[in-house]
Amino acid sequence: MLVWLFEWLGQYYTPFFAVSSLTLRALLAVITALSFSLFFGGRVIRHLRSLKYGQAVRDDGPQSHLIKTGTPTMGGVLILTSIGVATLLWARLGNPYIWILLIVMIIFGAVGWADDWLKIKYKNPQGLIARKKYFWLSVGALFVGASLYYIATLQPDMATTREMQDLLIPIFKNLTIPFSAVPFGIGFIIFTYFVINGASNAVNLTDGLDGLAILPIVLVAAGLGAMAYVSGDVRFSEYLHVPYIAYNSEVIIVCGAMIGAGLGFLWFNAHPAQVFMGDVGALALGAMLGTIAVMTRQEIAFAIMGGLFVAEAMSVMIQVGSYKLRKKRVFRMAPLHHHFEEIGWKETQVVARFWIIAIVLVVLGLMTLKLR
């Protein structure tokens, strides 16, 4: 909204036109979301305490976590609100990708909120019934797939329509998986469904230690922001052999808002955590990252950058599968971060080392832009 205001004021005082700069607006989105989350963070925490919205800790988890019982949860509301405010202020709201991301944030955030609220109400870490939870998550993911497919069909040339659906394979210049060849976008929509739901649940599984999930979210958002910047600029996309999708230029504003909001939340979520993001934050942020990956056609690069989330999700799948098939556990405890706690790593060591891994993986993911 401020973009429109400043451009109107630019008629009378030309320096206001500086806000038209995409880079400047992305930085302003970072600062706005960061300032908002820092300013309201303490107030939100006090309000959550007054409502007695405390975390219910698994009784089968590490014993050291029992001390966290009662720590305010649902702090993800602060993150999502900060993202929403910064995006609405600094993004061009005529871009459909902006509204898709905001709707994803609302749908997945609402599911997470319901899950958190039921955990608090019944003092049970199980939360929302699985079938209800995955039904609404599926609605959100299918909405994204159908919307992006519809936008792709509106493009003036078939080449762009295909590029907005086909899966880009890193390293190879012209190698893709042609989802556009499947009629009615069915292949693209199904693939999008799995990317978004997978990302959402993987981030949720990673959110188990103080500060563990939020910094990797910030790092991956920064990496995807670079991808969005490249694919939204015809010169860079041509040079780096990635699909040019004009809508992606504004997606960097949302990425900037995620970075600022995440860093502001980390201020309060760092060990010892004053607040947890809860499912309301983890599910929504994971879904937004997955959606941005689909928008930029960088799903494989996203899997590399978010390799920490992938490893956490895979550890749960392996553990459950092994126990059902062999009645044996592969890890001492799943998700993966609990395994390292069980073998003697301190919580702060697990978090710091996982952060280092996340940094390396984001760098590797960004390298795929040049290795083509």
C-alpha positions as YAML, in Angstrom:
chain: A
units: angstrom
residues:
- id: 1
  name: MET
  ca: [0.00, 0.00, 0.00]
- id: 2
  name: LEU
  ca: [2.85, 2.38, 0.77]
- id: 3
  name: VAL
  ca: [4.18, 1.76, -2.75]
- id: 4
  name: TRP
  ca: [1.05, 3.34, -4.23]
- id: 5
  name: LEU
  ca: [1.19, 6.21, -1.75]
- id: 6
  name: PHE
  ca: [4.85, 7.03, -2.41]
- id: 7
  name: GLU
  ca: [4.47, 6.77, -6.17]
- id: 8
  name: TRP
  ca: [1.56, 9.22, -5.99]
- id: 9
  name: LEU
  ca: [3.64, 11.55, -3.81]
- id: 10
  name: GLY
  ca: [6.45, 11.17, -6.36]
- id: 11
  name: GLN
  ca: [4.46, 13.41, -8.68]
- id: 12
  name: TYR
  ca: [5.18, 16.25, -6.29]
- id: 13
  name: TYR
  ca: [8.57, 15.22, -4.87]
- id: 14
  name: THR
  ca: [10.60, 12.88, -7.08]
- id: 15
  name: PRO
  ca: [12.70, 11.19, -4.32]
- id: 16
  name: PHE
  ca: [9.54, 9.29, -3.34]
- id: 17
  name: PHE
  ca: [9.93, 7.32, -6.58]
- id: 18
  name: ALA
  ca: [12.91, 5.54, -4.95]
- id: 19
  name: VAL
  ca: [10.38, 3.20, -3.32]
- id: 20
  name: SER
  ca: [9.71, 1.75, -6.77]
- id: 21
  name: SER
  ca: [13.05, -0.04, -6.43]
- id: 22
  name: LEU
  ca: [12.47, -3.73, -5.76]
- id: 23
  name: THR
  ca: [15.68, -4.07, -3.75]
- id: 24
  name: LEU
  ca: [14.81, -1.12, -1.52]
- id: 25
  name: ARG
  ca: [11.32, -2.45, -0.87]
- id: 26
  name: ALA
  ca: [12.70, -5.89, -0.01]
- id: 27
  name: LEU
  ca: [15.04, -4.31, 2.55]
- id: 28
  name: LEU
  ca: [12.20, -2.18, 3.92]
- id: 29
  name: ALA
  ca: [10.12, -5.35, 4.28]
- id: 30
  name: VAL
  ca: [12.95, -6.92, 6.32]
- id: 31
  name: ILE
  ca: [13.20, -3.87, 8.58]
- id: 32
  name: THR
  ca: [9.42, -3.49, 8.95]
- id: 33
  name: ALA
  ca: [8.83, -7.14, 9.90]
- id: 34
  name: LEU
  ca: [11.85, -7.15, 12.23]
- id: 35
  name: SER
  ca: [10.76, -3.95, 13.98]
- id: 36
  name: PHE
  ca: [7.17, -5.14, 14.29]
- id: 37
  name: SER
  ca: [8.13, -8.48, 15.82]
- id: 38
  name: LEU
  ca: [10.63, -6.92, 18.24]
- id: 39
  name: PHE
  ca: [8.19, -4.21, 19.32]
- id: 40
  name: PHE
  ca: [5.23, -6.51, 19.89]
- id: 41
  name: GLY
  ca: [7.15, -9.65, 20.91]
- id: 42
  name: GLY
  ca: [7.23, -8.95, 24.63]
- id: 43
  name: ARG
  ca: [3.57, -7.93, 24.63]
- id: 44
  name: VAL
  ca: [2.54, -11.10, 22.79]
- id: 45
  name: ILE
  ca: [4.49, -13.28, 25.23]
- id: 46
  name: ARG
  ca: [2.88, -11.59, 28.25]
- id: 47
  name: HIS
  ca: [-0.56, -12.00, 26.69]
- id: 48
  name: LEU
  ca: [0.03, -15.69, 25.96]
- id: 49
  name: ARG
  ca: [1.15, -16.17, 29.58]
- id: 50
  name: SER
  ca: [-1.98, -14.43, 30.86]
- id: 51
  name: LEU
  ca: [-4.10, -16.80, 28.74]
- id: 52
  name: LYS
  ca: [-2.07, -19.73, 30.08]
- id: 53
  name: TYR
  ca: [-1.24, -20.86, 26.55]
- id: 54
  name: GLY
  ca: [1.64, -23.04, 27.70]
- id: 55
  name: GLN
  ca: [3.40, -25.78, 25.77]
- id: 56
  name: ALA
  ca: [2.41, -29.40, 26.45]
- id: 57
  name: VAL
  ca: [5.64, -31.44, 26.31]
- id: 58
  name: ARG
  ca: [5.76, -35.08, 25.17]
- id: 59
  name: ASP
  ca: [6.22, -37.38, 28.15]
- id: 60
  name: ASP
  ca: [8.16, -39.81, 25.93]
- id: 61
  name: GLY
  ca: [10.65, -37.13, 24.83]
- id: 62
  name: PRO
  ca: [14.00, -36.19, 26.37]
- id: 63
  name: GLN
  ca: [13.66, -35.67, 30.12]
- id: 64
  name: SER
  ca: [15.52, -32.38, 29.85]
- id: 65
  name: HIS
  ca: [12.54, -30.97, 27.95]
- id: 66
  name: LEU
  ca: [10.12, -31.34, 30.85]
- id: 67
  name: ILE
  ca: [11.38, -28.01, 32.19]
- id: 68
  name: LYS
  ca: [9.89, -26.38, 29.06]
- id: 69
  name: THR
  ca: [6.35, -27.32, 30.14]
- id: 70
  name: GLY
  ca: [4.26, -24.17, 30.39]
- id: 71
  name: THR
  ca: [6.45, -22.02, 28.14]
- id: 72
  name: PRO
  ca: [4.08, -19.90, 26.01]
- id: 73
  name: THR
  ca: [3.41, -21.36, 22.59]
- id: 74
  name: MET
  ca: [1.54, -20.10, 19.50]
- id: 75
  name: GLY
  ca: [4.20, -17.41, 19.07]
- id: 76
  name: GLY
  ca: [3.95, -18.10, 15.36]
- id: 77
  name: VAL
  ca: [1.04, -15.65, 15.37]
- id: 78
  name: LEU
  ca: [3.63, -12.90, 15.91]
- id: 79
  name: ILE
  ca: [5.70, -14.13, 12.94]
- id: 80
  name: LEU
  ca: [2.74, -14.39, 10.57]
- id: 81
  name: THR
  ca: [1.33, -11.01, 11.58]
- id: 82
  name: SER
  ca: [4.73, -9.39, 11.02]
- id: 83
  name: ILE
  ca: [4.98, -11.00, 7.57]
- id: 84
  name: GLY
  ca: [1.46, -9.93, 6.68]
- id: 85
  name: VAL
  ca: [1.97, -6.30, 7.74]
- id: 86
  name: ALA
  ca: [5.32, -5.94, 5.94]
- id: 87
  name: THR
  ca: [3.98, -7.59, 2.77]
- id: 88
  name: LEU
  ca: [0.84, -5.47, 2.61]
- id: 89
  name: LEU
  ca: [2.88, -2.31, 3.12]
- id: 90
  name: TRP
  ca: [5.69, -2.91, 0.62]
- id: 91
  name: ALA
  ca: [4.51, -5.37, -2.05]
- id: 92
  name: ARG
  ca: [2.62, -4.47, -5.23]
- id: 93
  name: LEU
  ca: [-0.76, -5.93, -4.38]
- id: 94
  name: GLY
  ca: [-1.79, -6.34, -8.00]
- id: 95
  name: ASN
  ca: [0.55, -9.35, -8.23]
- id: 96
  name: PRO
  ca: [-1.46, -12.62, -7.84]
- id: 97
  name: TYR
  ca: [1.52, -14.48, -6.36]
- id: 98
  name: ILE
  ca: [1.43, -12.15, -3.34]
- id: 99
  name: TRP
  ca: [-2.18, -13.03, -2.60]
- id: 100
  name: ILE
  ca: [-1.58, -16.75, -3.08]
- id: 101
  name: LEU
  ca: [1.21, -16.61, -0.50]
- id: 102
  name: LEU
  ca: [-0.93, -14.65, 1.96]
- id: 103
  name: ILE
  ca: [-3.83, -17.10, 1.55]
- id: 104
  name: VAL
  ca: [-1.44, -20.03, 2.09]
- id: 105
  name: MET
  ca: [-0.18, -18.34, 5.24]
- id: 106
  name: ILE
  ca: [-3.74, -17.92, 6.52]
- id: 107
  name: ILE
  ca: [-4.95, -21.46, 5.69]
- id: 108
  name: PHE
  ca: [-1.94, -23.31, 7.09]
- id: 109
  name: GLY
  ca: [-1.68, -20.89, 10.01]
- id: 110
  name: ALA
  ca: [-5.35, -21.50, 10.89]
- id: 111
  name: VAL
  ca: [-4.83, -25.28, 10.87]
- id: 112
  name: GLY
  ca: [-1.76, -24.87, 13.06]
- id: 113
  name: TRP
  ca: [-3.65, -22.54, 15.40]
- id: 114
  name: ALA
  ca: [-6.44, -25.10, 15.82]
- id: 115
  name: ASP
  ca: [-3.85, -27.82, 16.49]
- id: 116
  name: ASP
  ca: [-2.07, -25.70, 19.10]
- id: 117
  name: TRP
  ca: [-5.28, -24.62, 20.78]
- id: 118
  name: LEU
  ca: [-6.51, -28.19, 21.20]
- id: 119
  name: LYS
  ca: [-3.14, -29.20, 22.66]
- id: 120
  name: ILE
  ca: [-3.45, -26.41, 25.20]
- id: 121
  name: LYS
  ca: [-7.12, -27.01, 25.99]
- id: 122
  name: TYR
  ca: [-6.75, -30.72, 26.65]
- id: 123
  name: LYS
  ca: [-3.11, -30.65, 27.87]
- id: 124
  name: ASN
  ca: [-2.35, -33.24, 25.22]
- id: 125
  name: PRO
  ca: [0.51, -32.92, 22.68]
- id: 126
  name: GLN
  ca: [-1.52, -34.84, 20.05]
- id: 127
  name: GLY
  ca: [-3.67, -31.84, 19.07]
- id: 128
  name: LEU
  ca: [-5.97, -31.85, 16.04]
- id: 129
  name: ILE
  ca: [-7.25, -35.21, 14.75]
- id: 130
  name: ALA
  ca: [-4.92, -36.30, 11.95]
- id: 131
  name: ARG
  ca: [-7.57, -36.73, 9.25]
- id: 132
  name: LYS
  ca: [-9.00, -33.25, 9.87]
- id: 133
  name: LYS
  ca: [-5.54, -31.72, 9.95]
- id: 134
  name: TYR
  ca: [-4.42, -33.27, 6.67]
- id: 135
  name: PHE
  ca: [-7.74, -32.56, 5.00]
- id: 136
  name: TRP
  ca: [-7.32, -28.81, 5.47]
- id: 137
  name: LEU
  ca: [-3.62, -28.94, 4.66]
- id: 138
  name: SER
  ca: [-4.57, -30.73, 1.46]
- id: 139
  name: VAL
  ca: [-7.13, -28.03, 0.67]
- id: 140
  name: GLY
  ca: [-4.42, -25.39, 1.01]
- id: 141
  name: ALA
  ca: [-1.90, -27.26, -1.12]
- id: 142
  name: LEU
  ca: [-4.41, -28.07, -3.86]
- id: 143
  name: PHE
  ca: [-5.51, -24.43, -3.89]
- id: 144
  name: VAL
  ca: [-1.93, -23.40, -4.65]
- id: 145
  name: GLY
  ca: [-1.50, -26.00, -7.38]
- id: 146
  name: ALA
  ca: [-4.77, -25.12, -9.09]
- id: 147
  name: SER
  ca: [-4.15, -21.35, -8.82]
- id: 148
  name: LEU
  ca: [-0.63, -21.51, -10.22]
- id: 149
  name: TYR
  ca: [-1.80, -23.78, -13.04]
- id: 150
  name: TYR
  ca: [-4.61, -21.36, -13.89]
- id: 151
  name: ILE
  ca: [-2.20, -18.42, -13.96]
- id: 152
  name: ALA
  ca: [0.15, -20.42, -16.21]
- id: 153
  name: THR
  ca: [-2.66, -21.04, -18.71]
- id: 154
  name: LEU
  ca: [-3.30, -17.29, -18.97]
- id: 155
  name: GLN
  ca: [0.17, -16.56, -20.35]
- id: 156
  name: PRO
  ca: [0.31, -15.19, -23.92]
- id: 157
  name: ASP
  ca: [2.65, -17.88, -25.26]
- id: 158
  name: MET
  ca: [2.83, -21.64, -24.75]
- id: 159
  name: ALA
  ca: [6.56, -21.58, -23.98]
- id: 160
  name: THR
  ca: [5.95, -19.54, -20.82]
- id: 161
  name: THR
  ca: [3.00, -21.74, -19.88]
- id: 162
  name: ARG
  ca: [5.19, -24.82, -20.10]
- id: 163
  name: GLU
  ca: [8.06, -23.22, -18.16]
- id: 164
  name: MET
  ca: [5.68, -22.33, -15.32]
- id: 165
  name: GLN
  ca: [4.80, -26.03, -14.91]
- id: 166
  name: ASP
  ca: [7.83, -28.12, -15.86]
- id: 167
  name: LEU
  ca: [10.26, -29.21, -13.16]
- id: 168
  name: LEU
  ca: [13.69, -27.67, -13.63]
- id: 169
  name: ILE
  ca: [16.64, -30.02, -13.09]
- id: 170
  name: PRO
  ca: [19.69, -28.21, -11.64]
- id: 171
  name: ILE
  ca: [23.11, -28.43, -13.35]
- id: 172
  name: PHE
  ca: [21.56, -29.34, -16.73]
- id: 173
  name: LYS
  ca: [20.66, -26.36, -18.91]
- id: 174
  name: ASN
  ca: [17.77, -27.84, -20.87]
- id: 175
  name: LEU
  ca: [16.71, -30.87, -18.84]
- id: 176
  name: THR
  ca: [13.24, -30.72, -17.29]
- id: 177
  name: ILE
  ca: [10.46, -33.07, -16.22]
- id: 178
  name: PRO
  ca: [7.52, -32.03, -18.46]
- id: 179
  name: PHE
  ca: [4.56, -31.84, -16.07]
- id: 180
  name: SER
  ca: [2.94, -29.57, -18.67]
- id: 181
  name: ALA
  ca: [2.50, -32.62, -20.90]
- id: 182
  name: VAL
  ca: [-0.04, -34.07, -18.45]
- id: 183
  name: PRO
  ca: [-3.55, -32.81, -19.36]
- id: 184
  name: PHE
  ca: [-5.38, -30.28, -17.19]
- id: 185
  name: GLY
  ca: [-2.30, -29.64, -15.06]
- id: 186
  name: ILE
  ca: [-2.87, -32.82, -13.08]
- id: 187
  name: GLY
  ca: [0.82, -33.71, -12.92]
- id: 188
  name: PHE
  ca: [1.82, -30.20, -11.86]
- id: 189
  name: ILE
  ca: [-0.94, -29.92, -9.24]
- id: 190
  name: ILE
  ca: [-0.15, -33.30, -7.67]
- id: 191
  name: PHE
  ca: [3.56, -32.50, -7.54]
- id: 192
  name: THR
  ca: [2.82, -29.09, -6.00]
- id: 193
  name: TYR
  ca: [0.62, -30.78, -3.41]
- id: 194
  name: PHE
  ca: [3.47, -33.01, -2.24]
- id: 195
  name: VAL
  ca: [6.05, -30.20, -2.24]
- id: 196
  name: ILE
  ca: [3.93, -27.88, -0.10]
- id: 197
  name: ASN
  ca: [2.59, -30.47, 2.33]
- id: 198
  name: GLY
  ca: [6.03, -32.07, 2.59]
- id: 199
  name: ALA
  ca: [7.69, -28.74, 3.33]
- id: 200
  name: SER
  ca: [5.03, -27.76, 5.85]
- id: 201
  name: ASN
  ca: [5.27, -30.97, 7.85]
- id: 202
  name: ALA
  ca: [9.07, -31.16, 7.60]
- id: 203
  name: VAL
  ca: [9.46, -27.69, 9.11]
- id: 204
  name: ASN
  ca: [6.95, -28.62, 11.81]
- id: 205
  name: LEU
  ca: [8.98, -31.71, 12.73]
- id: 206
  name: THR
  ca: [12.17, -29.64, 12.91]
- id: 207
  name: ASP
  ca: [10.65, -27.19, 15.38]
- id: 208
  name: GLY
  ca: [11.59, -29.10, 18.51]
- id: 209
  name: LEU
  ca: [14.44, -27.18, 20.16]
- id: 210
  name: ASP
  ca: [14.96, -23.55, 21.12]
- id: 211
  name: GLY
  ca: [15.74, -21.63, 17.93]
- id: 212
  name: LEU
  ca: [16.35, -24.77, 15.89]
- id: 213
  name: ALA
  ca: [13.82, -24.22, 13.10]
- id: 214
  name: ILE
  ca: [13.54, -20.46, 12.81]
- id: 215
  name: LEU
  ca: [17.08, -19.62, 11.64]
- id: 216
  name: PRO
  ca: [17.07, -22.29, 8.88]
- id: 217
  name: ILE
  ca: [13.69, -20.89, 7.82]
- id: 218
  name: VAL
  ca: [15.28, -17.43, 7.58]
- id: 219
  name: LEU
  ca: [18.25, -18.81, 5.61]
- id: 220
  name: VAL
  ca: [16.09, -20.76, 3.17]
- id: 221
  name: ALA
  ca: [13.80, -17.73, 2.72]
- id: 222
  name: ALA
  ca: [16.89, -15.71, 1.81]
- id: 223
  name: GLY
  ca: [17.98, -18.36, -0.67]
- id: 224
  name: LEU
  ca: [14.54, -18.54, -2.26]
- id: 225
  name: GLY
  ca: [14.45, -14.75, -2.33]
- id: 226
  name: ALA
  ca: [17.58, -14.83, -4.49]
- id: 227
  name: MET
  ca: [15.88, -17.41, -6.74]
- id: 228
  name: ALA
  ca: [12.78, -15.20, -7.01]
- id: 229
  name: TYR
  ca: [14.90, -12.16, -7.86]
- id: 230
  name: VAL
  ca: [16.70, -14.05, -10.62]
- id: 231
  name: SER
  ca: [13.61, -15.62, -12.19]
- id: 232
  name: GLY
  ca: [11.70, -12.35, -12.02]
- id: 233
  name: ASP
  ca: [14.34, -10.47, -14.00]
- id: 234
  name: VAL
  ca: [14.54, -11.23, -17.72]
- id: 235
  name: ARG
  ca: [18.28, -10.46, -17.91]
- id: 236
  name: PHE
  ca: [19.36, -12.68, -15.01]
- id: 237
  name: SER
  ca: [16.99, -15.49, -15.94]
- id: 238
  name: GLU
  ca: [18.37, -15.58, -19.47]
- id: 239
  name: TYR
  ca: [21.97, -15.49, -18.27]
- id: 240
  name: LEU
  ca: [21.47, -18.23, -15.67]
- id: 241
  name: HIS
  ca: [19.15, -20.37, -17.84]
- id: 242
  name: VAL
  ca: [16.17, -20.34, -15.47]
- id: 243
  name: PRO
  ca: [12.53, -19.73, -16.49]
- id: 244
  name: TYR
  ca: [11.55, -16.08, -16.59]
- id: 245
  name: ILE
  ca: [8.37, -15.64, -14.55]
- id: 246
  name: ALA
  ca: [7.55, -11.96, -14.16]
- id: 247
  name: TYR
  ca: [5.31, -12.51, -11.12]
- id: 248
  name: ASN
  ca: [8.30, -13.69, -9.08]
- id: 249
  name: SER
  ca: [9.81, -10.22, -8.85]
- id: 250
  name: GLU
  ca: [7.41, -9.30, -6.01]
- id: 251
  name: VAL
  ca: [7.89, -12.62, -4.19]
- id: 252
  name: ILE
  ca: [11.19, -11.26, -2.88]
- id: 253
  name: ILE
  ca: [9.15, -8.86, -0.72]
- id: 254
  name: VAL
  ca: [7.50, -11.80, 1.04]
- id: 255
  name: CYS
  ca: [10.91, -13.46, 1.45]
- id: 256
  name: GLY
  ca: [12.25, -10.24, 2.98]
- id: 257
  name: ALA
  ca: [9.30, -10.12, 5.37]
- id: 258
  name: MET
  ca: [9.95, -13.74, 6.39]
- id: 259
  name: ILE
  ca: [13.60, -12.93, 7.08]
- id: 260
  name: GLY
  ca: [12.77, -9.91, 9.25]
- id: 261
  name: ALA
  ca: [9.94, -11.63, 11.12]
- id: 262
  name: GLY
  ca: [12.06, -14.74, 11.69]
- id: 263
  name: LEU
  ca: [15.02, -12.80, 13.08]
- id: 264
  name: GLY
  ca: [12.70, -10.83, 15.35]
- id: 265
  name: PHE
  ca: [11.15, -14.03, 16.64]
- id: 266
  name: LEU
  ca: [14.58, -15.59, 17.19]
- id: 267
  name: TRP
  ca: [15.28, -12.79, 19.66]
- id: 268
  name: PHE
  ca: [12.69, -14.35, 21.96]
- id: 269
  name: ASN
  ca: [13.03, -17.98, 20.83]
- id: 270
  name: ALA
  ca: [16.78, -18.30, 21.43]
- id: 271
  name: HIS
  ca: [17.82, -20.59, 24.29]
- id: 272
  name: PRO
  ca: [16.30, -20.50, 26.85]
- id: 273
  name: ALA
  ca: [13.19, -19.82, 24.79]
- id: 274
  name: GLN
  ca: [10.63, -17.34, 26.11]
- id: 275
  name: VAL
  ca: [8.11, -18.51, 23.52]
- id: 276
  name: PHE
  ca: [7.64, -21.28, 20.95]
- id: 277
  name: MET
  ca: [6.23, -20.72, 17.48]
- id: 278
  name: GLY
  ca: [3.92, -23.74, 17.67]
- id: 279
  name: ASP
  ca: [2.21, -25.38, 14.72]
- id: 280
  name: VAL
  ca: [0.59, -22.07, 13.79]
- id: 281
  name: GLY
  ca: [4.02, -20.80, 12.78]
- id: 282
  name: ALA
  ca: [5.79, -23.96, 11.62]
- id: 283
  name: LEU
  ca: [3.05, -25.26, 9.32]
- id: 284
  name: ALA
  ca: [2.45, -21.86, 7.72]
- id: 285
  name: LEU
  ca: [6.13, -20.98, 7.23]
- id: 286
  name: GLY
  ca: [6.92, -24.40, 5.77]
- id: 287
  name: ALA
  ca: [4.00, -24.14, 3.36]
- id: 288
  name: MET
  ca: [5.07, -20.65, 2.29]
- id: 289
  name: LEU
  ca: [8.60, -21.83, 1.58]
- id: 290
  name: GLY
  ca: [7.26, -24.75, -0.45]
- id: 291
  name: THR
  ca: [4.95, -22.43, -2.38]
- id: 292
  name: ILE
  ca: [7.80, -20.04, -3.21]
- id: 293
  name: ALA
  ca: [9.89, -22.98, -4.40]
- id: 294
  name: VAL
  ca: [7.09, -23.98, -6.79]
- id: 295
  name: MET
  ca: [6.59, -20.39, -7.97]
- id: 296
  name: THR
  ca: [10.27, -20.05, -8.82]
- id: 297
  name: ARG
  ca: [10.42, -23.59, -10.30]
- id: 298
  name: GLN
  ca: [13.29, -24.39, -7.93]
- id: 299
  name: GLU
  ca: [11.86, -27.34, -6.04]
- id: 300
  name: ILE
  ca: [15.05, -29.41, -6.27]
- id: 301
  name: ALA
  ca: [17.25, -26.51, -5.20]
- id: 302
  name: PHE
  ca: [14.78, -25.96, -2.34]
- id: 303
  name: ALA
  ca: [15.21, -29.58, -1.26]
- id: 304
  name: ILE
  ca: [18.96, -28.98, -1.13]
- id: 305
  name: MET
  ca: [18.71, -25.68, 0.77]
- id: 306
  name: GLY
  ca: [16.15, -27.16, 3.13]
- id: 307
  name: GLY
  ca: [18.07, -30.41, 3.48]
- id: 308
  name: LEU
  ca: [17.92, -30.07, 7.27]
- id: 309
  name: PHE
  ca: [14.11, -30.19, 7.12]
- id: 310
  name: VAL
  ca: [14.31, -33.14, 4.73]
- id: 311
  name: ALA
  ca: [16.62, -35.04, 7.08]
- id: 312
  name: GLU
  ca: [14.32, -34.43, 10.06]
- id: 313
  name: ALA
  ca: [11.28, -35.69, 8.14]
- id: 314
  name: MET
  ca: [13.15, -38.69, 6.74]
- id: 315
  name: SER
  ca: [14.35, -39.65, 10.22]
- id: 316
  name: VAL
  ca: [10.73, -39.93, 11.37]
- id: 317
  name: MET
  ca: [9.71, -41.93, 8.30]
- id: 318
  name: ILE
  ca: [12.67, -44.30, 8.69]
- id: 319
  name: GLN
  ca: [12.04, -44.72, 12.41]
- id: 320
  name: VAL
  ca: [8.34, -45.48, 11.97]
- id: 321
  name: GLY
  ca: [8.93, -47.78, 8.99]
- id: 322
  name: SER
  ca: [11.71, -49.69, 10.71]
- id: 323
  name: TYR
  ca: [9.68, -50.21, 13.87]
- id: 324
  name: LYS
  ca: [6.62, -51.41, 11.98]
- id: 325
  name: LEU
  ca: [8.59, -53.80, 9.77]
- id: 326
  name: ARG
  ca: [11.36, -55.00, 12.10]
- id: 327
  name: LYS
  ca: [10.21, -53.91, 15.57]
- id: 328
  name: LYS
  ca: [13.57, -52.13, 15.83]
- id: 329
  name: ARG
  ca: [14.49, -48.46, 15.98]
- id: 330
  name: VAL
  ca: [17.18, -46.94, 13.78]
- id: 331
  name: PHE
  ca: [17.55, -43.81, 15.91]
- id: 332
  name: ARG
  ca: [17.44, -43.53, 19.67]
- id: 333
  name: MET
  ca: [14.62, -41.04, 19.19]
- id: 334
  name: ALA
  ca: [13.04, -39.23, 16.26]
- id: 335
  name: PRO
  ca: [13.01, -36.57, 14.88]
- id: 336
  name: LEU
  ca: [16.75, -36.46, 14.29]
- id: 337
  name: HIS
  ca: [17.57, -33.64, 16.72]
- id: 338
  name: HIS
  ca: [16.29, -35.77, 19.61]
- id: 339
  name: HIS
  ca: [18.63, -38.60, 18.57]
- id: 340
  name: PHE
  ca: [21.64, -36.35, 19.04]
- id: 341
  name: GLU
  ca: [20.34, -35.20, 22.41]
- id: 342
  name: GLU
  ca: [20.02, -38.84, 23.46]
- id: 343
  name: ILE
  ca: [23.64, -39.62, 22.53]
- id: 344
  name: GLY
  ca: [24.88, -36.79, 24.73]
- id: 345
  name: TRP
  ca: [24.84, -33.55, 22.76]
- id: 346
  name: LYS
  ca: [23.56, -30.54, 24.68]
- id: 347
  name: GLU
  ca: [20.56, -28.74, 23.23]
- id: 348
  name: THR
  ca: [22.63, -25.67, 22.37]
- id: 349
  name: GLN
  ca: [25.20, -27.86, 20.59]
- id: 350
  name: VAL
  ca: [22.54, -29.53, 18.47]
- id: 351
  name: VAL
  ca: [21.05, -26.18, 17.51]
- id: 352
  name: ALA
  ca: [24.38, -24.51, 16.67]
- id: 353
  name: ARG
  ca: [25.63, -27.47, 14.62]
- id: 354
  name: PHE
  ca: [22.34, -27.80, 12.75]
- id: 355
  name: TRP
  ca: [22.51, -24.08, 11.97]
- id: 356
  name: ILE
  ca: [25.98, -24.56, 10.47]
- id: 357
  name: ILE
  ca: [24.65, -27.41, 8.33]
- id: 358
  name: ALA
  ca: [21.73, -25.21, 7.21]
- id: 359
  name: ILE
  ca: [24.11, -22.44, 6.13]
- id: 360
  name: VAL
  ca: [26.21, -24.87, 4.08]
- id: 361
  name: LEU
  ca: [23.13, -26.38, 2.43]
- id: 362
  name: VAL
  ca: [21.74, -22.98, 1.43]
- id: 363
  name: VAL
  ca: [25.10, -22.11, -0.16]
- id: 364
  name: LEU
  ca: [25.05, -25.41, -2.06]
- id: 365
  name: GLY
  ca: [21.49, -24.74, -3.22]
- id: 366
  name: LEU
  ca: [22.44, -21.30, -4.50]
- id: 367
  name: MET
  ca: [25.39, -22.79, -6.36]
- id: 368
  name: THR
  ca: [22.97, -24.69, -8.58]
- id: 369
  name: LEU
  ca: [22.03, -21.37, -10.19]
- id: 370
  name: LYS
  ca: [25.45, -21.11, -11.76]
- id: 371
  name: LEU
  ca: [26.11, -24.82, -12.35]
- id: 372
  name: ARG
  ca: [24.04, -25.20, -15.50]
...
